[in-house]
């Protein structure tokens, strides 16, 4: 087994160990009597509504990706995005999911490298809707905490880095500068392969009309998708006695989402539960209720991924595009 494969297996093992450790820690702090009481208060209509919001959010995220690939058809990209959903649940899910959706578009895409460049921009803009929502809400709700100012500064730094990276990719001079800076990669065999792919991705942006309005539309669709995901919590929470303002549900989703990107676990398991339980406990919600809400969200997330995969696999058929 070569060194790169060993590193991948080590990262996978590390992710699983951290996931199990965090889940054990969170579960050990939960009042399971409160958990069962909260679970028994749920009704199927609320669960079905929450599942509908989650499926709608995934469709909006698929459109967010499509709007960055002018000339590509919507249906094949939605199907590819849906079929790639299981890969986003793996450790390093962002990388495996992106690789899967690009691979699934090889047959149906008119321009494969255009799809690849759209995926890069989509990945870079992904945190922006959450940060745009989180920053003002966190400033209003969490600035009184001792670490509030540092957290706001950290989120601003992430937003600036993401926005700057997107601006660099969209600028012809910026792409040239990026290629010159990374030219040292060509010294190594694996680095040269990565550099060639980066060159092709950068060249695919030339003259492809990836205009600024498309990036703005991408961020806007991402914001709507985030709101839809927030409504999953808002649909389930009141049934358990967790009564929060609408803005607080959005804030809960945003903070939990950011937390899952900072700690390396499989599908965010353990991190999401800890964040949701902690935030709701600060609002006076019982730990068992918070755990019930988080586990229901995780379960519906898995169910929506299965539904998306089935829809992407069963409906429609890719037609070969005019490849580049």
PDB file of C-alpha atoms in Angstrom:
ATOM      1  CA  UNK A   1       0.000   0.000   0.000  1.00  0.00           C
ATOM      2  CA  UNK A   2       1.501   3.345  -1.042  1.00  0.00           C
ATOM      3  CA  UNK A   3       1.844   6.350   1.238  1.00  0.00           C
ATOM      4  CA  UNK A   4      -1.171   8.273  -0.139  1.00  0.00           C
ATOM      5  CA  UNK A   5      -3.503   5.305   0.419  1.00  0.00           C
ATOM      6  CA  UNK A   6      -2.200   4.864   3.958  1.00  0.00           C
ATOM      7  CA  UNK A   7      -2.902   8.532   4.670  1.00  0.00           C
ATOM      8  CA  UNK A   8      -6.456   8.199   3.341  1.00  0.00           C
ATOM      9  CA  UNK A   9      -7.112   5.164   5.544  1.00  0.00           C
ATOM     10  CA  UNK A  10      -5.592   6.939   8.549  1.00  0.00           C
ATOM     11  CA  UNK A  11      -7.840   9.962   7.978  1.00  0.00           C
ATOM     12  CA  UNK A  12     -10.857   7.683   7.656  1.00  0.00           C
ATOM     13  CA  UNK A  13      -9.951   5.859  10.873  1.00  0.00           C
ATOM     14  CA  UNK A  14      -9.337   9.160  12.669  1.00  0.00           C
ATOM     15  CA  UNK A  15     -12.704  10.492  11.531  1.00  0.00           C
ATOM     16  CA  UNK A  16     -14.504   7.395  12.779  1.00  0.00           C
ATOM     17  CA  UNK A  17     -12.683   7.463  16.139  1.00  0.00           C
ATOM     18  CA  UNK A  18     -13.491  11.145  16.679  1.00  0.00           C
ATOM     19  CA  UNK A  19     -17.123  10.509  15.656  1.00  0.00           C
ATOM     20  CA  UNK A  20     -17.551   7.670  18.150  1.00  0.00           C
ATOM     21  CA  UNK A  21     -15.802   9.620  20.929  1.00  0.00           C
ATOM     22  CA  UNK A  22     -17.971  12.701  20.438  1.00  0.00           C
ATOM     23  CA  UNK A  23     -21.183  10.674  20.243  1.00  0.00           C
ATOM     24  CA  UNK A  24     -20.254   8.847  23.457  1.00  0.00           C
ATOM     25  CA  UNK A  25     -19.497  12.130  25.234  1.00  0.00           C
ATOM     26  CA  UNK A  26     -22.753  13.768  24.093  1.00  0.00           C
ATOM     27  CA  UNK A  27     -24.881  10.694  24.837  1.00  0.00           C
ATOM     28  CA  UNK A  28     -23.397  10.415  28.345  1.00  0.00           C
ATOM     29  CA  UNK A  29     -24.646  13.928  29.158  1.00  0.00           C
ATOM     30  CA  UNK A  30     -28.241  13.359  27.997  1.00  0.00           C
ATOM     31  CA  UNK A  31     -31.253  12.734  30.227  1.00  0.00           C
ATOM     32  CA  UNK A  32     -32.798   9.766  28.399  1.00  0.00           C
ATOM     33  CA  UNK A  33     -36.140  10.070  30.220  1.00  0.00           C
ATOM     34  CA  UNK A  34     -36.479  13.571  28.745  1.00  0.00           C
ATOM     35  CA  UNK A  35     -35.390  12.130  25.386  1.00  0.00           C
ATOM     36  CA  UNK A  36     -38.185   9.528  25.349  1.00  0.00           C
ATOM     37  CA  UNK A  37     -40.752  12.086  26.535  1.00  0.00           C
ATOM     38  CA  UNK A  38     -39.806  14.476  23.730  1.00  0.00           C
ATOM     39  CA  UNK A  39     -39.805  11.665  21.158  1.00  0.00           C
ATOM     40  CA  UNK A  40     -43.296  10.538  22.152  1.00  0.00           C
ATOM     41  CA  UNK A  41     -44.645  14.063  21.565  1.00  0.00           C
ATOM     42  CA  UNK A  42     -43.836  14.003  17.832  1.00  0.00           C
ATOM     43  CA  UNK A  43     -46.504  13.523  15.149  1.00  0.00           C
ATOM     44  CA  UNK A  44     -46.065  12.197  11.623  1.00  0.00           C
ATOM     45  CA  UNK A  45     -47.322  15.390   9.969  1.00  0.00           C
ATOM     46  CA  UNK A  46     -44.506  17.440  11.514  1.00  0.00           C
ATOM     47  CA  UNK A  47     -41.963  14.811  10.512  1.00  0.00           C
ATOM     48  CA  UNK A  48     -43.296  14.732   6.935  1.00  0.00           C
ATOM     49  CA  UNK A  49     -43.200  18.545   6.779  1.00  0.00           C
ATOM     50  CA  UNK A  50     -39.617  18.575   8.019  1.00  0.00           C
ATOM     51  CA  UNK A  51     -38.649  15.963   5.398  1.00  0.00           C
ATOM     52  CA  UNK A  52     -40.270  18.124   2.705  1.00  0.00           C
ATOM     53  CA  UNK A  53     -38.212  21.141   3.797  1.00  0.00           C
ATOM     54  CA  UNK A  54     -35.036  19.038   3.696  1.00  0.00           C
ATOM     55  CA  UNK A  55     -35.732  17.742   0.176  1.00  0.00           C
ATOM     56  CA  UNK A  56     -36.553  21.276  -0.976  1.00  0.00           C
ATOM     57  CA  UNK A  57     -33.266  22.509   0.480  1.00  0.00           C
ATOM     58  CA  UNK A  58     -31.308  19.880  -1.446  1.00  0.00           C
ATOM     59  CA  UNK A  59     -33.078  20.859  -4.671  1.00  0.00           C
ATOM     60  CA  UNK A  60     -32.121  24.514  -4.053  1.00  0.00           C
ATOM     61  CA  UNK A  61     -28.510  23.469  -3.456  1.00  0.00           C
ATOM     62  CA  UNK A  62     -28.590  21.607  -6.766  1.00  0.00           C
ATOM     63  CA  UNK A  63     -29.864  24.748  -8.521  1.00  0.00           C
ATOM     64  CA  UNK A  64     -27.111  26.715  -6.764  1.00  0.00           C
ATOM     65  CA  UNK A  65     -24.572  24.491  -8.509  1.00  0.00           C
ATOM     66  CA  UNK A  66     -26.373  24.612 -11.876  1.00  0.00           C
ATOM     67  CA  UNK A  67     -26.575  28.415 -12.054  1.00  0.00           C
ATOM     68  CA  UNK A  68     -22.757  28.540 -12.131  1.00  0.00           C
ATOM     69  CA  UNK A  69     -22.587  26.364 -15.267  1.00  0.00           C
ATOM     70  CA  UNK A  70     -24.156  28.413 -18.094  1.00  0.00           C
ATOM     71  CA  UNK A  71     -25.321  26.279 -21.008  1.00  0.00           C
ATOM     72  CA  UNK A  72     -25.730  23.094 -18.964  1.00  0.00           C
ATOM     73  CA  UNK A  73     -29.184  21.534 -18.569  1.00  0.00           C
ATOM     74  CA  UNK A  74     -30.829  21.707 -15.151  1.00  0.00           C
ATOM     75  CA  UNK A  75     -32.203  18.150 -14.920  1.00  0.00           C
ATOM     76  CA  UNK A  76     -28.899  16.257 -15.424  1.00  0.00           C
ATOM     77  CA  UNK A  77     -27.157  18.441 -12.844  1.00  0.00           C
ATOM     78  CA  UNK A  78     -29.960  17.980 -10.305  1.00  0.00           C
ATOM     79  CA  UNK A  79     -29.859  14.228 -10.903  1.00  0.00           C
ATOM     80  CA  UNK A  80     -26.071  14.148 -10.474  1.00  0.00           C
ATOM     81  CA  UNK A  81     -26.311  16.216  -7.297  1.00  0.00           C
ATOM     82  CA  UNK A  82     -29.001  13.936  -5.876  1.00  0.00           C
ATOM     83  CA  UNK A  83     -27.097  10.739  -6.728  1.00  0.00           C
ATOM     84  CA  UNK A  84     -23.914  12.143  -5.131  1.00  0.00           C
ATOM     85  CA  UNK A  85     -25.607  12.816  -1.767  1.00  0.00           C
ATOM     86  CA  UNK A  86     -24.414   9.593  -0.029  1.00  0.00           C
ATOM     87  CA  UNK A  87     -20.799  10.604  -0.716  1.00  0.00           C
ATOM     88  CA  UNK A  88     -21.265  13.856   1.241  1.00  0.00           C
ATOM     89  CA  UNK A  89     -21.887  11.775   4.387  1.00  0.00           C
ATOM     90  CA  UNK A  90     -18.443  10.151   4.300  1.00  0.00           C
ATOM     91  CA  UNK A  91     -15.443  11.515   6.226  1.00  0.00           C
ATOM     92  CA  UNK A  92     -14.039  14.335   4.067  1.00  0.00           C
ATOM     93  CA  UNK A  93     -17.532  14.405   2.553  1.00  0.00           C
ATOM     94  CA  UNK A  94     -16.979  17.721   0.796  1.00  0.00           C
ATOM     95  CA  UNK A  95     -14.191  16.269  -1.347  1.00  0.00           C
ATOM     96  CA  UNK A  96     -15.821  12.896  -1.990  1.00  0.00           C
ATOM     97  CA  UNK A  97     -19.194  14.495  -2.740  1.00  0.00           C
ATOM     98  CA  UNK A  98     -17.712  17.014  -5.172  1.00  0.00           C
ATOM     99  CA  UNK A  99     -15.717  14.302  -6.939  1.00  0.00           C
ATOM    100  CA  UNK A 100     -18.848  12.166  -7.202  1.00  0.00           C
ATOM    101  CA  UNK A 101     -21.057  14.867  -8.724  1.00  0.00           C
ATOM    102  CA  UNK A 102     -18.390  15.793 -11.286  1.00  0.00           C
ATOM    103  CA  UNK A 103     -17.931  12.127 -12.189  1.00  0.00           C
ATOM    104  CA  UNK A 104     -21.697  11.620 -12.520  1.00  0.00           C
ATOM    105  CA  UNK A 105     -21.873  14.544 -14.968  1.00  0.00           C
ATOM    106  CA  UNK A 106     -19.255  13.164 -17.356  1.00  0.00           C
ATOM    107  CA  UNK A 107     -21.867  11.639 -19.647  1.00  0.00           C
ATOM    108  CA  UNK A 108     -24.560  14.316 -19.508  1.00  0.00           C
ATOM    109  CA  UNK A 109     -22.378  17.447 -19.447  1.00  0.00           C
ATOM    110  CA  UNK A 110     -21.813  19.565 -22.523  1.00  0.00           C
ATOM    111  CA  UNK A 111     -18.532  20.798 -21.027  1.00  0.00           C
ATOM    112  CA  UNK A 112     -17.042  18.703 -18.234  1.00  0.00           C
ATOM    113  CA  UNK A 113     -14.499  21.336 -17.224  1.00  0.00           C
ATOM    114  CA  UNK A 114     -17.231  23.952 -17.007  1.00  0.00           C
ATOM    115  CA  UNK A 115     -18.996  21.658 -14.540  1.00  0.00           C
ATOM    116  CA  UNK A 116     -15.710  21.231 -12.625  1.00  0.00           C
ATOM    117  CA  UNK A 117     -15.184  24.995 -12.409  1.00  0.00           C
ATOM    118  CA  UNK A 118     -18.795  25.442 -11.271  1.00  0.00           C
ATOM    119  CA  UNK A 119     -18.125  22.880  -8.536  1.00  0.00           C
ATOM    120  CA  UNK A 120     -15.043  24.782  -7.353  1.00  0.00           C
ATOM    121  CA  UNK A 121     -16.942  28.067  -7.128  1.00  0.00           C
ATOM    122  CA  UNK A 122     -19.931  26.340  -5.542  1.00  0.00           C
ATOM    123  CA  UNK A 123     -17.665  24.875  -2.856  1.00  0.00           C
ATOM    124  CA  UNK A 124     -15.985  28.215  -2.162  1.00  0.00           C
ATOM    125  CA  UNK A 125     -19.286  30.102  -1.920  1.00  0.00           C
ATOM    126  CA  UNK A 126     -20.937  27.418   0.226  1.00  0.00           C
ATOM    127  CA  UNK A 127     -20.075  29.037   3.596  1.00  0.00           C
ATOM    128  CA  UNK A 128     -21.083  32.549   2.526  1.00  0.00           C
ATOM    129  CA  UNK A 129     -24.899  32.295   2.973  1.00  0.00           C
ATOM    130  CA  UNK A 130     -24.441  30.764   6.410  1.00  0.00           C
ATOM    131  CA  UNK A 131     -21.904  33.405   7.406  1.00  0.00           C
ATOM    132  CA  UNK A 132     -24.047  36.248   6.087  1.00  0.00           C
ATOM    133  CA  UNK A 133     -26.878  35.004   8.301  1.00  0.00           C
ATOM    134  CA  UNK A 134     -24.730  33.999  11.267  1.00  0.00           C
ATOM    135  CA  UNK A 135     -22.618  37.137  11.631  1.00  0.00           C
ATOM    136  CA  UNK A 136     -25.419  39.640  12.371  1.00  0.00           C
ATOM    137  CA  UNK A 137     -27.414  37.144  14.445  1.00  0.00           C
ATOM    138  CA  UNK A 138     -24.373  36.082  16.424  1.00  0.00           C
ATOM    139  CA  UNK A 139     -23.464  39.707  17.003  1.00  0.00           C
ATOM    140  CA  UNK A 140     -26.962  40.359  18.384  1.00  0.00           C
ATOM    141  CA  UNK A 141     -27.347  37.133  20.417  1.00  0.00           C
ATOM    142  CA  UNK A 142     -23.844  36.056  21.388  1.00  0.00           C
ATOM    143  CA  UNK A 143     -21.730  39.201  21.621  1.00  0.00           C
ATOM    144  CA  UNK A 144     -22.249  39.300  25.393  1.00  0.00           C
ATOM    145  CA  UNK A 145     -20.399  36.001  25.764  1.00  0.00           C
ATOM    146  CA  UNK A 146     -16.699  36.262  26.742  1.00  0.00           C
ATOM    147  CA  UNK A 147     -15.632  34.681  23.447  1.00  0.00           C
ATOM    148  CA  UNK A 148     -18.264  36.467  21.334  1.00  0.00           C
ATOM    149  CA  UNK A 149     -15.898  39.062  19.864  1.00  0.00           C
ATOM    150  CA  UNK A 150     -13.303  36.454  18.877  1.00  0.00           C
ATOM    151  CA  UNK A 151     -15.975  34.272  17.274  1.00  0.00           C
ATOM    152  CA  UNK A 152     -17.297  37.199  15.208  1.00  0.00           C
ATOM    153  CA  UNK A 153     -13.756  38.077  14.099  1.00  0.00           C
ATOM    154  CA  UNK A 154     -13.110  34.438  13.109  1.00  0.00           C
ATOM    155  CA  UNK A 155     -16.322  34.262  11.059  1.00  0.00           C
ATOM    156  CA  UNK A 156     -15.480  37.542   9.331  1.00  0.00           C
ATOM    157  CA  UNK A 157     -12.043  36.130   8.435  1.00  0.00           C
ATOM    158  CA  UNK A 158     -13.636  33.001   6.892  1.00  0.00           C
ATOM    159  CA  UNK A 159     -16.078  35.164   4.900  1.00  0.00           C
ATOM    160  CA  UNK A 160     -13.272  37.387   3.585  1.00  0.00           C
ATOM    161  CA  UNK A 161     -11.143  34.374   2.580  1.00  0.00           C
ATOM    162  CA  UNK A 162     -14.078  32.727   0.759  1.00  0.00           C
ATOM    163  CA  UNK A 163     -15.117  35.929  -1.019  1.00  0.00           C
ATOM    164  CA  UNK A 164     -11.498  36.684  -1.942  1.00  0.00           C
ATOM    165  CA  UNK A 165     -10.980  33.180  -3.359  1.00  0.00           C
ATOM    166  CA  UNK A 166     -14.092  33.498  -5.526  1.00  0.00           C
ATOM    167  CA  UNK A 167     -13.018  36.951  -6.748  1.00  0.00           C
ATOM    168  CA  UNK A 168      -9.588  35.526  -7.602  1.00  0.00           C
ATOM    169  CA  UNK A 169     -11.100  32.707  -9.675  1.00  0.00           C
ATOM    170  CA  UNK A 170     -13.470  35.036 -11.534  1.00  0.00           C
ATOM    171  CA  UNK A 171     -10.681  37.474 -12.453  1.00  0.00           C
ATOM    172  CA  UNK A 172      -8.480  36.654 -15.449  1.00  0.00           C
ATOM    173  CA  UNK A 173      -5.488  38.283 -13.733  1.00  0.00           C
ATOM    174  CA  UNK A 174      -6.343  36.490 -10.512  1.00  0.00           C
ATOM    175  CA  UNK A 175      -6.375  33.105 -12.217  1.00  0.00           C
ATOM    176  CA  UNK A 176      -3.022  33.866 -13.828  1.00  0.00           C
ATOM    177  CA  UNK A 177      -1.575  34.892 -10.463  1.00  0.00           C
ATOM    178  CA  UNK A 178      -2.911  31.740  -8.830  1.00  0.00           C
ATOM    179  CA  UNK A 179      -1.336  29.536 -11.521  1.00  0.00           C
ATOM    180  CA  UNK A 180       2.019  31.318 -11.210  1.00  0.00           C
ATOM    181  CA  UNK A 181       2.037  30.951  -7.417  1.00  0.00           C
ATOM    182  CA  UNK A 182       1.204  27.234  -7.622  1.00  0.00           C
ATOM    183  CA  UNK A 183       3.581  26.489 -10.491  1.00  0.00           C
ATOM    184  CA  UNK A 184       6.017  24.878  -8.019  1.00  0.00           C
ATOM    185  CA  UNK A 185       3.650  21.882  -7.941  1.00  0.00           C
ATOM    186  CA  UNK A 186       4.935  20.823 -11.353  1.00  0.00           C
ATOM    187  CA  UNK A 187       8.180  19.618  -9.744  1.00  0.00           C
ATOM    188  CA  UNK A 188       6.454  16.468  -8.504  1.00  0.00           C
ATOM    189  CA  UNK A 189       4.499  13.858 -10.414  1.00  0.00           C
ATOM    190  CA  UNK A 190       1.347  14.111  -8.274  1.00  0.00           C
ATOM    191  CA  UNK A 191       1.679  17.875  -8.092  1.00  0.00           C
ATOM    192  CA  UNK A 192       1.933  18.159 -11.861  1.00  0.00           C
ATOM    193  CA  UNK A 193      -1.286  16.167 -12.242  1.00  0.00           C
ATOM    194  CA  UNK A 194      -3.061  18.489  -9.817  1.00  0.00           C
ATOM    195  CA  UNK A 195      -1.619  21.537 -11.594  1.00  0.00           C
ATOM    196  CA  UNK A 196      -2.826  20.287 -15.008  1.00  0.00           C
ATOM    197  CA  UNK A 197      -6.349  19.845 -13.623  1.00  0.00           C
ATOM    198  CA  UNK A 198      -6.184  23.322 -12.096  1.00  0.00           C
ATOM    199  CA  UNK A 199      -5.092  24.762 -15.461  1.00  0.00           C
ATOM    200  CA  UNK A 200      -8.007  23.078 -17.233  1.00  0.00           C
ATOM    201  CA  UNK A 201     -10.449  24.284 -14.593  1.00  0.00           C
ATOM    202  CA  UNK A 202      -9.112  27.836 -14.862  1.00  0.00           C
ATOM    203  CA  UNK A 203      -9.251  27.745 -18.673  1.00  0.00           C
ATOM    204  CA  UNK A 204     -12.856  26.551 -18.510  1.00  0.00           C
ATOM    205  CA  UNK A 205     -13.755  29.866 -16.879  1.00  0.00           C
ATOM    206  CA  UNK A 206     -12.422  31.817 -19.847  1.00  0.00           C
ATOM    207  CA  UNK A 207     -15.324  33.169 -21.871  1.00  0.00           C
ATOM    208  CA  UNK A 208     -17.895  30.995 -20.103  1.00  0.00           C
ATOM    209  CA  UNK A 209     -19.937  33.952 -18.860  1.00  0.00           C
ATOM    210  CA  UNK A 210     -19.582  33.065 -15.193  1.00  0.00           C
ATOM    211  CA  UNK A 211     -20.753  36.579 -14.485  1.00  0.00           C
ATOM    212  CA  UNK A 212     -20.934  38.222 -11.092  1.00  0.00           C
ATOM    213  CA  UNK A 213     -24.746  37.959 -11.108  1.00  0.00           C
ATOM    214  CA  UNK A 214     -24.420  34.180 -11.307  1.00  0.00           C
ATOM    215  CA  UNK A 215     -22.280  34.128  -8.169  1.00  0.00           C
ATOM    216  CA  UNK A 216     -24.796  36.406  -6.426  1.00  0.00           C
ATOM    217  CA  UNK A 217     -27.633  34.105  -7.544  1.00  0.00           C
ATOM    218  CA  UNK A 218     -25.617  31.119  -6.275  1.00  0.00           C
ATOM    219  CA  UNK A 219     -25.250  32.715  -2.828  1.00  0.00           C
ATOM    220  CA  UNK A 220     -28.953  33.685  -2.845  1.00  0.00           C
ATOM    221  CA  UNK A 221     -30.059  30.131  -3.615  1.00  0.00           C
ATOM    222  CA  UNK A 222     -27.711  28.892  -0.915  1.00  0.00           C
ATOM    223  CA  UNK A 223     -29.362  31.270   1.555  1.00  0.00           C
ATOM    224  CA  UNK A 224     -32.827  29.943   0.644  1.00  0.00           C
ATOM    225  CA  UNK A 225     -31.508  26.396   1.051  1.00  0.00           C
ATOM    226  CA  UNK A 226     -30.141  27.274   4.501  1.00  0.00           C
ATOM    227  CA  UNK A 227     -33.521  28.735   5.497  1.00  0.00           C
ATOM    228  CA  UNK A 228     -35.236  25.538   4.311  1.00  0.00           C
ATOM    229  CA  UNK A 229     -32.851  23.441   6.420  1.00  0.00           C
ATOM    230  CA  UNK A 230     -33.521  25.749   9.386  1.00  0.00           C
ATOM    231  CA  UNK A 231     -37.235  25.072   8.949  1.00  0.00           C
ATOM    232  CA  UNK A 232     -36.545  21.396   9.690  1.00  0.00           C
ATOM    233  CA  UNK A 233     -35.609  22.401  13.231  1.00  0.00           C
ATOM    234  CA  UNK A 234     -38.461  24.920  13.389  1.00  0.00           C
ATOM    235  CA  UNK A 235     -40.977  22.245  12.305  1.00  0.00           C
ATOM    236  CA  UNK A 236     -39.875  19.678  14.882  1.00  0.00           C
ATOM    237  CA  UNK A 237     -38.803  21.799  17.843  1.00  0.00           C
ATOM    238  CA  UNK A 238     -42.169  23.276  18.940  1.00  0.00           C
ATOM    239  CA  UNK A 239     -43.685  19.777  18.988  1.00  0.00           C
ATOM    240  CA  UNK A 240     -41.215  18.934  21.762  1.00  0.00           C
ATOM    241  CA  UNK A 241     -41.706  22.123  23.709  1.00  0.00           C
ATOM    242  CA  UNK A 242     -38.652  23.927  22.310  1.00  0.00           C
ATOM    243  CA  UNK A 243     -40.051  27.367  21.481  1.00  0.00           C
ATOM    244  CA  UNK A 244     -37.609  29.733  19.776  1.00  0.00           C
ATOM    245  CA  UNK A 245     -37.972  32.752  17.509  1.00  0.00           C
ATOM    246  CA  UNK A 246     -37.660  32.123  13.760  1.00  0.00           C
ATOM    247  CA  UNK A 247     -34.300  33.935  13.661  1.00  0.00           C
ATOM    248  CA  UNK A 248     -33.041  31.732  16.491  1.00  0.00           C
ATOM    249  CA  UNK A 249     -33.823  28.566  14.517  1.00  0.00           C
ATOM    250  CA  UNK A 250     -31.820  29.954  11.596  1.00  0.00           C
ATOM    251  CA  UNK A 251     -28.999  30.816  13.983  1.00  0.00           C
ATOM    252  CA  UNK A 252     -29.107  27.280  15.438  1.00  0.00           C
ATOM    253  CA  UNK A 253     -28.724  25.712  11.997  1.00  0.00           C
ATOM    254  CA  UNK A 254     -25.946  28.126  11.016  1.00  0.00           C
ATOM    255  CA  UNK A 255     -23.842  27.566  14.150  1.00  0.00           C
ATOM    256  CA  UNK A 256     -24.326  23.773  14.007  1.00  0.00           C
ATOM    257  CA  UNK A 257     -23.324  23.781  10.313  1.00  0.00           C
ATOM    258  CA  UNK A 258     -20.167  25.793  10.985  1.00  0.00           C
ATOM    259  CA  UNK A 259     -19.285  23.493  13.896  1.00  0.00           C
ATOM    260  CA  UNK A 260     -19.493  20.397  11.657  1.00  0.00           C
ATOM    261  CA  UNK A 261     -16.917  21.921   9.289  1.00  0.00           C
ATOM    262  CA  UNK A 262     -14.426  22.665  12.072  1.00  0.00           C
ATOM    263  CA  UNK A 263     -14.218  19.156  13.563  1.00  0.00           C
ATOM    264  CA  UNK A 264     -13.440  16.134  11.366  1.00  0.00           C
ATOM    265  CA  UNK A 265     -16.202  13.512  11.790  1.00  0.00           C
ATOM    266  CA  UNK A 266     -18.343  11.319   9.527  1.00  0.00           C
ATOM    267  CA  UNK A 267     -21.288  13.398   8.308  1.00  0.00           C
ATOM    268  CA  UNK A 268     -20.881  15.841  11.200  1.00  0.00           C
ATOM    269  CA  UNK A 269     -22.102  13.197  13.678  1.00  0.00           C
ATOM    270  CA  UNK A 270     -21.354  14.052  17.289  1.00  0.00           C
ATOM    271  CA  UNK A 271     -20.446  17.648  16.500  1.00  0.00           C
ATOM    272  CA  UNK A 272     -23.957  18.583  15.360  1.00  0.00           C
ATOM    273  CA  UNK A 273     -25.551  16.872  18.355  1.00  0.00           C
ATOM    274  CA  UNK A 274     -23.214  18.623  20.781  1.00  0.00           C
ATOM    275  CA  UNK A 275     -23.809  22.017  19.192  1.00  0.00           C
ATOM    276  CA  UNK A 276     -27.608  21.666  19.103  1.00  0.00           C
ATOM    277  CA  UNK A 277     -27.852  20.343  22.662  1.00  0.00           C
ATOM    278  CA  UNK A 278     -25.534  23.078  23.963  1.00  0.00           C
ATOM    279  CA  UNK A 279     -27.290  25.950  22.189  1.00  0.00           C
ATOM    280  CA  UNK A 280     -30.764  24.781  23.195  1.00  0.00           C
ATOM    281  CA  UNK A 281     -29.619  24.204  26.793  1.00  0.00           C
ATOM    282  CA  UNK A 282     -28.510  27.849  26.891  1.00  0.00           C
ATOM    283  CA  UNK A 283     -32.078  28.724  25.861  1.00  0.00           C
ATOM    284  CA  UNK A 284     -33.524  26.675  28.719  1.00  0.00           C
ATOM    285  CA  UNK A 285     -34.409  23.574  26.679  1.00  0.00           C
ATOM    286  CA  UNK A 286     -33.835  20.190  28.360  1.00  0.00           C
ATOM    287  CA  UNK A 287     -30.835  18.192  27.116  1.00  0.00           C
ATOM    288  CA  UNK A 288     -33.041  15.208  26.271  1.00  0.00           C
ATOM    289  CA  UNK A 289     -35.229  17.416  24.098  1.00  0.00           C
ATOM    290  CA  UNK A 290     -32.181  18.873  22.345  1.00  0.00           C
ATOM    291  CA  UNK A 291     -30.790  15.401  21.695  1.00  0.00           C
ATOM    292  CA  UNK A 292     -34.145  14.194  20.335  1.00  0.00           C
ATOM    293  CA  UNK A 293     -34.306  17.146  17.956  1.00  0.00           C
ATOM    294  CA  UNK A 294     -30.741  16.640  16.757  1.00  0.00           C
ATOM    295  CA  UNK A 295     -31.117  12.875  16.254  1.00  0.00           C
ATOM    296  CA  UNK A 296     -34.402  13.369  14.379  1.00  0.00           C
ATOM    297  CA  UNK A 297     -32.626  15.880  12.154  1.00  0.00           C
ATOM    298  CA  UNK A 298     -29.814  13.371  11.548  1.00  0.00           C
ATOM    299  CA  UNK A 299     -32.312  10.601  10.801  1.00  0.00           C
ATOM    300  CA  UNK A 300     -34.291  12.761   8.377  1.00  0.00           C
ATOM    301  CA  UNK A 301     -31.019  13.836   6.795  1.00  0.00           C
ATOM    302  CA  UNK A 302     -30.166  10.184   6.094  1.00  0.00           C
ATOM    303  CA  UNK A 303     -33.701   9.519   4.821  1.00  0.00           C
ATOM    304  CA  UNK A 304     -33.631  12.546   2.507  1.00  0.00           C
ATOM    305  CA  UNK A 305     -30.273  11.396   1.111  1.00  0.00           C
ATOM    306  CA  UNK A 306     -31.796   7.993   0.358  1.00  0.00           C
ATOM    307  CA  UNK A 307     -34.838   9.612  -1.301  1.00  0.00           C
ATOM    308  CA  UNK A 308     -32.584  11.898  -3.373  1.00  0.00           C
ATOM    309  CA  UNK A 309     -30.436   8.974  -4.480  1.00  0.00           C
ATOM    310  CA  UNK A 310     -33.541   7.009  -5.499  1.00  0.00           C
ATOM    311  CA  UNK A 311     -34.978   9.981  -7.419  1.00  0.00           C
ATOM    312  CA  UNK A 312     -31.660  10.603  -9.157  1.00  0.00           C
ATOM    313  CA  UNK A 313     -31.274   6.926 -10.053  1.00  0.00           C
ATOM    314  CA  UNK A 314     -34.832   6.122 -11.151  1.00  0.00           C
ATOM    315  CA  UNK A 315     -35.939   9.187 -13.106  1.00  0.00           C
ATOM    316  CA  UNK A 316     -34.505  10.445 -16.364  1.00  0.00           C
ATOM    317  CA  UNK A 317     -31.547   9.293 -18.389  1.00  0.00           C
ATOM    318  CA  UNK A 318     -28.376  11.152 -19.223  1.00  0.00           C
ATOM    319  CA  UNK A 319     -27.889  12.095 -22.859  1.00  0.00           C
ATOM    320  CA  UNK A 320     -24.297  12.544 -24.011  1.00  0.00           C
ATOM    321  CA  UNK A 321     -23.401  16.209 -24.321  1.00  0.00           C
ATOM    322  CA  UNK A 322     -20.942  17.872 -26.662  1.00  0.00           C
ATOM    323  CA  UNK A 323     -17.779  17.155 -24.716  1.00  0.00           C
ATOM    324  CA  UNK A 324     -14.751  19.331 -24.522  1.00  0.00           C
TER     325      UNK A 324
END
